[in-house]
């Protein structure tokens, strides 16, 4: 069993939070594509390999409950505070001003719950459950983003994607 210095868990958790916030800030200034929506959950799915080690395994009912809590409860604030907007032919993420507050609250809830759950089950099982919880949250959020992305382009024909709406307006006025 590994022994950590008191407070090291909090320091690592805060460093992780800072990393996530910086990543989200950078992500907000980049174009959103289907690839950037789909790849994070796929990349995160490799984390399920932790369950090869027996210490991380939890009962299936617990895993399902963690996934559903993440997907149905914790993803909801993320879905409500972020939306995709079409700027000419580029899709960008537009977050409300409370998006980062939601991220901080989710961090606090998960951190405090981890301490409670960690008293009942092993550290490895706690890590496994919270991974599944986070995975459910990310999958639901990214699924909502996927459908919003598709909705933005649903009314357009494929040739329109190469031209901005301004160019289309100019070409139509020149045709008349």
mmCIF file of C-alpha atoms in Angstrom:
data_model
loop_
_atom_site.group_PDB
_atom_site.id
_atom_site.type_symbol
_atom_site.label_atom_id
_atom_site.label_comp_id
_atom_site.label_asym_id
_atom_site.label_seq_id
_atom_site.Cartn_x
_atom_site.Cartn_y
_atom_site.Cartn_z
ATOM 1 C CA UNK A 1 0.000 0.000 0.000
ATOM 2 C CA UNK A 2 1.258 3.458 -0.900
ATOM 3 C CA UNK A 3 1.394 6.093 1.805
ATOM 4 C CA UNK A 4 1.029 9.739 0.847
ATOM 5 C CA UNK A 5 2.039 12.778 2.854
ATOM 6 C CA UNK A 6 -0.902 14.561 4.494
ATOM 7 C CA UNK A 7 -2.339 17.130 2.118
ATOM 8 C CA UNK A 8 -0.670 15.667 -0.980
ATOM 9 C CA UNK A 9 -4.043 14.517 -2.261
ATOM 10 C CA UNK A 10 -5.419 18.050 -2.042
ATOM 11 C CA UNK A 11 -2.355 19.472 -3.810
ATOM 12 C CA UNK A 12 -2.621 16.947 -6.637
ATOM 13 C CA UNK A 13 -6.372 17.587 -6.932
ATOM 14 C CA UNK A 14 -5.815 21.363 -7.127
ATOM 15 C CA UNK A 15 -3.113 20.915 -9.764
ATOM 16 C CA UNK A 16 -5.543 18.756 -11.728
ATOM 17 C CA UNK A 17 -8.247 21.424 -11.388
ATOM 18 C CA UNK A 18 -5.867 24.134 -12.622
ATOM 19 C CA UNK A 19 -4.907 21.914 -15.563
ATOM 20 C CA UNK A 20 -8.567 21.373 -16.480
ATOM 21 C CA UNK A 21 -9.363 25.099 -16.231
ATOM 22 C CA UNK A 22 -6.397 26.049 -18.442
ATOM 23 C CA UNK A 23 -7.367 23.350 -20.941
ATOM 24 C CA UNK A 24 -10.964 24.595 -21.024
ATOM 25 C CA UNK A 25 -9.807 28.190 -21.588
ATOM 26 C CA UNK A 26 -7.632 27.118 -24.521
ATOM 27 C CA UNK A 27 -10.387 24.888 -25.888
ATOM 28 C CA UNK A 28 -12.774 27.845 -25.924
ATOM 29 C CA UNK A 29 -10.614 29.779 -28.352
ATOM 30 C CA UNK A 30 -10.287 26.951 -30.874
ATOM 31 C CA UNK A 31 -12.617 25.755 -33.588
ATOM 32 C CA UNK A 32 -14.903 22.884 -32.597
ATOM 33 C CA UNK A 33 -14.980 19.955 -35.018
ATOM 34 C CA UNK A 34 -16.510 16.512 -34.842
ATOM 35 C CA UNK A 35 -13.023 15.215 -34.074
ATOM 36 C CA UNK A 36 -12.596 17.547 -31.079
ATOM 37 C CA UNK A 37 -16.008 16.471 -29.779
ATOM 38 C CA UNK A 38 -15.554 12.710 -30.186
ATOM 39 C CA UNK A 39 -11.867 12.144 -29.372
ATOM 40 C CA UNK A 40 -11.794 13.188 -25.662
ATOM 41 C CA UNK A 41 -14.245 10.479 -24.530
ATOM 42 C CA UNK A 42 -12.504 7.933 -26.762
ATOM 43 C CA UNK A 43 -9.127 8.880 -25.296
ATOM 44 C CA UNK A 44 -10.550 8.802 -21.795
ATOM 45 C CA UNK A 45 -12.012 5.337 -22.407
ATOM 46 C CA UNK A 46 -8.489 3.912 -22.243
ATOM 47 C CA UNK A 47 -8.708 4.553 -18.506
ATOM 48 C CA UNK A 48 -10.986 1.539 -18.223
ATOM 49 C CA UNK A 49 -7.809 -0.520 -18.452
ATOM 50 C CA UNK A 50 -7.365 0.224 -14.725
ATOM 51 C CA UNK A 51 -10.030 -2.399 -14.063
ATOM 52 C CA UNK A 52 -7.640 -5.102 -15.241
ATOM 53 C CA UNK A 53 -6.099 -4.719 -11.779
ATOM 54 C CA UNK A 54 -8.403 -6.411 -9.278
ATOM 55 C CA UNK A 55 -7.967 -3.664 -6.650
ATOM 56 C CA UNK A 56 -9.865 -1.199 -8.837
ATOM 57 C CA UNK A 57 -12.852 -3.429 -9.514
ATOM 58 C CA UNK A 58 -16.238 -2.512 -8.073
ATOM 59 C CA UNK A 59 -19.618 -4.244 -8.248
ATOM 60 C CA UNK A 60 -21.383 -3.700 -11.571
ATOM 61 C CA UNK A 61 -24.344 -2.006 -9.828
ATOM 62 C CA UNK A 62 -21.970 0.570 -8.292
ATOM 63 C CA UNK A 63 -20.324 1.190 -11.654
ATOM 64 C CA UNK A 64 -23.694 1.633 -13.339
ATOM 65 C CA UNK A 65 -24.873 4.001 -10.585
ATOM 66 C CA UNK A 66 -21.675 6.083 -10.892
ATOM 67 C CA UNK A 67 -22.046 6.272 -14.682
ATOM 68 C CA UNK A 68 -25.712 7.305 -14.441
ATOM 69 C CA UNK A 69 -25.023 9.946 -11.777
ATOM 70 C CA UNK A 70 -22.328 11.413 -14.016
ATOM 71 C CA UNK A 71 -24.402 11.183 -17.189
ATOM 72 C CA UNK A 72 -27.777 12.295 -15.836
ATOM 73 C CA UNK A 73 -26.935 14.620 -12.944
ATOM 74 C CA UNK A 74 -23.421 16.043 -13.170
ATOM 75 C CA UNK A 75 -23.368 16.545 -16.937
ATOM 76 C CA UNK A 76 -26.542 18.650 -16.860
ATOM 77 C CA UNK A 77 -24.873 21.871 -15.605
ATOM 78 C CA UNK A 78 -22.110 21.497 -18.214
ATOM 79 C CA UNK A 79 -24.651 21.017 -20.988
ATOM 80 C CA UNK A 80 -26.716 24.003 -19.822
ATOM 81 C CA UNK A 81 -23.739 26.381 -19.496
ATOM 82 C CA UNK A 82 -22.038 25.666 -22.801
ATOM 83 C CA UNK A 83 -23.326 25.865 -26.329
ATOM 84 C CA UNK A 84 -21.943 25.776 -29.829
ATOM 85 C CA UNK A 85 -22.294 28.784 -32.090
ATOM 86 C CA UNK A 86 -21.734 29.073 -35.811
ATOM 87 C CA UNK A 87 -19.526 32.014 -36.772
ATOM 88 C CA UNK A 88 -19.552 32.054 -40.553
ATOM 89 C CA UNK A 89 -18.547 28.437 -41.244
ATOM 90 C CA UNK A 90 -16.646 27.866 -38.014
ATOM 91 C CA UNK A 91 -18.173 26.288 -34.946
ATOM 92 C CA UNK A 92 -16.982 27.755 -31.667
ATOM 93 C CA UNK A 93 -17.765 26.916 -28.061
ATOM 94 C CA UNK A 94 -19.649 29.660 -26.256
ATOM 95 C CA UNK A 95 -19.768 29.271 -22.515
ATOM 96 C CA UNK A 96 -21.913 31.242 -20.161
ATOM 97 C CA UNK A 97 -20.182 33.221 -17.448
ATOM 98 C CA UNK A 98 -21.127 30.571 -14.901
ATOM 99 C CA UNK A 99 -19.437 27.688 -16.787
ATOM 100 C CA UNK A 100 -16.222 27.867 -14.748
ATOM 101 C CA UNK A 101 -18.222 28.222 -11.536
ATOM 102 C CA UNK A 102 -20.003 24.991 -12.478
ATOM 103 C CA UNK A 103 -16.618 23.308 -13.051
ATOM 104 C CA UNK A 104 -15.428 24.506 -9.621
ATOM 105 C CA UNK A 105 -18.602 23.279 -7.914
ATOM 106 C CA UNK A 106 -18.345 19.888 -9.633
ATOM 107 C CA UNK A 107 -14.721 19.684 -8.502
ATOM 108 C CA UNK A 108 -15.701 20.462 -4.894
ATOM 109 C CA UNK A 109 -18.560 17.939 -4.911
ATOM 110 C CA UNK A 110 -16.330 15.210 -6.315
ATOM 111 C CA UNK A 111 -13.466 16.056 -3.929
ATOM 112 C CA UNK A 112 -15.652 16.062 -0.830
ATOM 113 C CA UNK A 113 -17.524 12.927 -1.892
ATOM 114 C CA UNK A 114 -14.222 11.184 -2.553
ATOM 115 C CA UNK A 115 -13.157 11.686 1.063
ATOM 116 C CA UNK A 116 -16.455 10.232 2.291
ATOM 117 C CA UNK A 117 -16.469 7.314 -0.160
ATOM 118 C CA UNK A 118 -12.775 6.690 0.534
ATOM 119 C CA UNK A 119 -13.651 5.832 4.133
ATOM 120 C CA UNK A 120 -16.018 3.097 2.975
ATOM 121 C CA UNK A 121 -14.070 1.484 0.108
ATOM 122 C CA UNK A 122 -10.417 1.323 -0.918
ATOM 123 C CA UNK A 123 -8.558 4.205 -2.554
ATOM 124 C CA UNK A 124 -8.321 2.215 -5.801
ATOM 125 C CA UNK A 125 -12.055 1.453 -5.860
ATOM 126 C CA UNK A 126 -12.796 5.112 -5.110
ATOM 127 C CA UNK A 127 -10.586 6.111 -8.049
ATOM 128 C CA UNK A 128 -12.375 3.608 -10.275
ATOM 129 C CA UNK A 129 -15.841 4.831 -9.289
ATOM 130 C CA UNK A 130 -14.935 8.469 -9.781
ATOM 131 C CA UNK A 131 -13.379 7.676 -13.140
ATOM 132 C CA UNK A 132 -16.651 6.036 -14.212
ATOM 133 C CA UNK A 133 -18.596 9.024 -12.846
ATOM 134 C CA UNK A 134 -16.406 11.459 -14.820
ATOM 135 C CA UNK A 135 -16.649 9.285 -17.917
ATOM 136 C CA UNK A 136 -20.456 9.316 -17.733
ATOM 137 C CA UNK A 137 -20.397 13.094 -17.335
ATOM 138 C CA UNK A 138 -18.052 13.614 -20.310
ATOM 139 C CA UNK A 139 -19.897 11.154 -22.572
ATOM 140 C CA UNK A 140 -23.264 12.839 -21.921
ATOM 141 C CA UNK A 141 -21.821 16.345 -22.375
ATOM 142 C CA UNK A 142 -19.991 15.430 -25.582
ATOM 143 C CA UNK A 143 -23.059 13.594 -26.916
ATOM 144 C CA UNK A 144 -25.113 16.757 -26.407
ATOM 145 C CA UNK A 145 -22.367 18.736 -28.175
ATOM 146 C CA UNK A 146 -22.374 16.234 -31.048
ATOM 147 C CA UNK A 147 -26.110 16.652 -31.630
ATOM 148 C CA UNK A 148 -25.851 20.428 -31.303
ATOM 149 C CA UNK A 149 -23.016 20.418 -33.853
ATOM 150 C CA UNK A 150 -25.113 18.329 -36.246
ATOM 151 C CA UNK A 151 -28.111 20.625 -35.694
ATOM 152 C CA UNK A 152 -26.037 23.681 -36.654
ATOM 153 C CA UNK A 153 -25.325 22.163 -40.049
ATOM 154 C CA UNK A 154 -28.631 20.343 -40.590
ATOM 155 C CA UNK A 155 -30.208 23.158 -42.588
ATOM 156 C CA UNK A 156 -27.213 23.613 -44.900
ATOM 157 C CA UNK A 157 -26.385 21.763 -48.058
ATOM 158 C CA UNK A 158 -22.823 20.366 -48.393
ATOM 159 C CA UNK A 159 -21.683 23.008 -50.915
ATOM 160 C CA UNK A 160 -22.653 25.757 -48.480
ATOM 161 C CA UNK A 161 -20.059 24.610 -45.965
ATOM 162 C CA UNK A 162 -17.233 25.833 -48.191
ATOM 163 C CA UNK A 163 -18.644 29.349 -48.449
ATOM 164 C CA UNK A 164 -19.638 31.730 -45.710
ATOM 165 C CA UNK A 165 -23.120 33.167 -45.597
ATOM 166 C CA UNK A 166 -21.670 36.575 -46.556
ATOM 167 C CA UNK A 167 -20.226 35.141 -49.746
ATOM 168 C CA UNK A 168 -23.532 33.468 -50.513
ATOM 169 C CA UNK A 169 -25.371 36.769 -50.115
ATOM 170 C CA UNK A 170 -22.904 38.542 -52.400
ATOM 171 C CA UNK A 171 -23.122 35.861 -55.088
ATOM 172 C CA UNK A 172 -26.922 35.888 -54.974
ATOM 173 C CA UNK A 173 -27.071 39.674 -55.341
ATOM 174 C CA UNK A 174 -24.635 39.509 -58.287
ATOM 175 C CA UNK A 175 -26.816 36.869 -59.996
ATOM 176 C CA UNK A 176 -29.834 39.188 -59.921
#
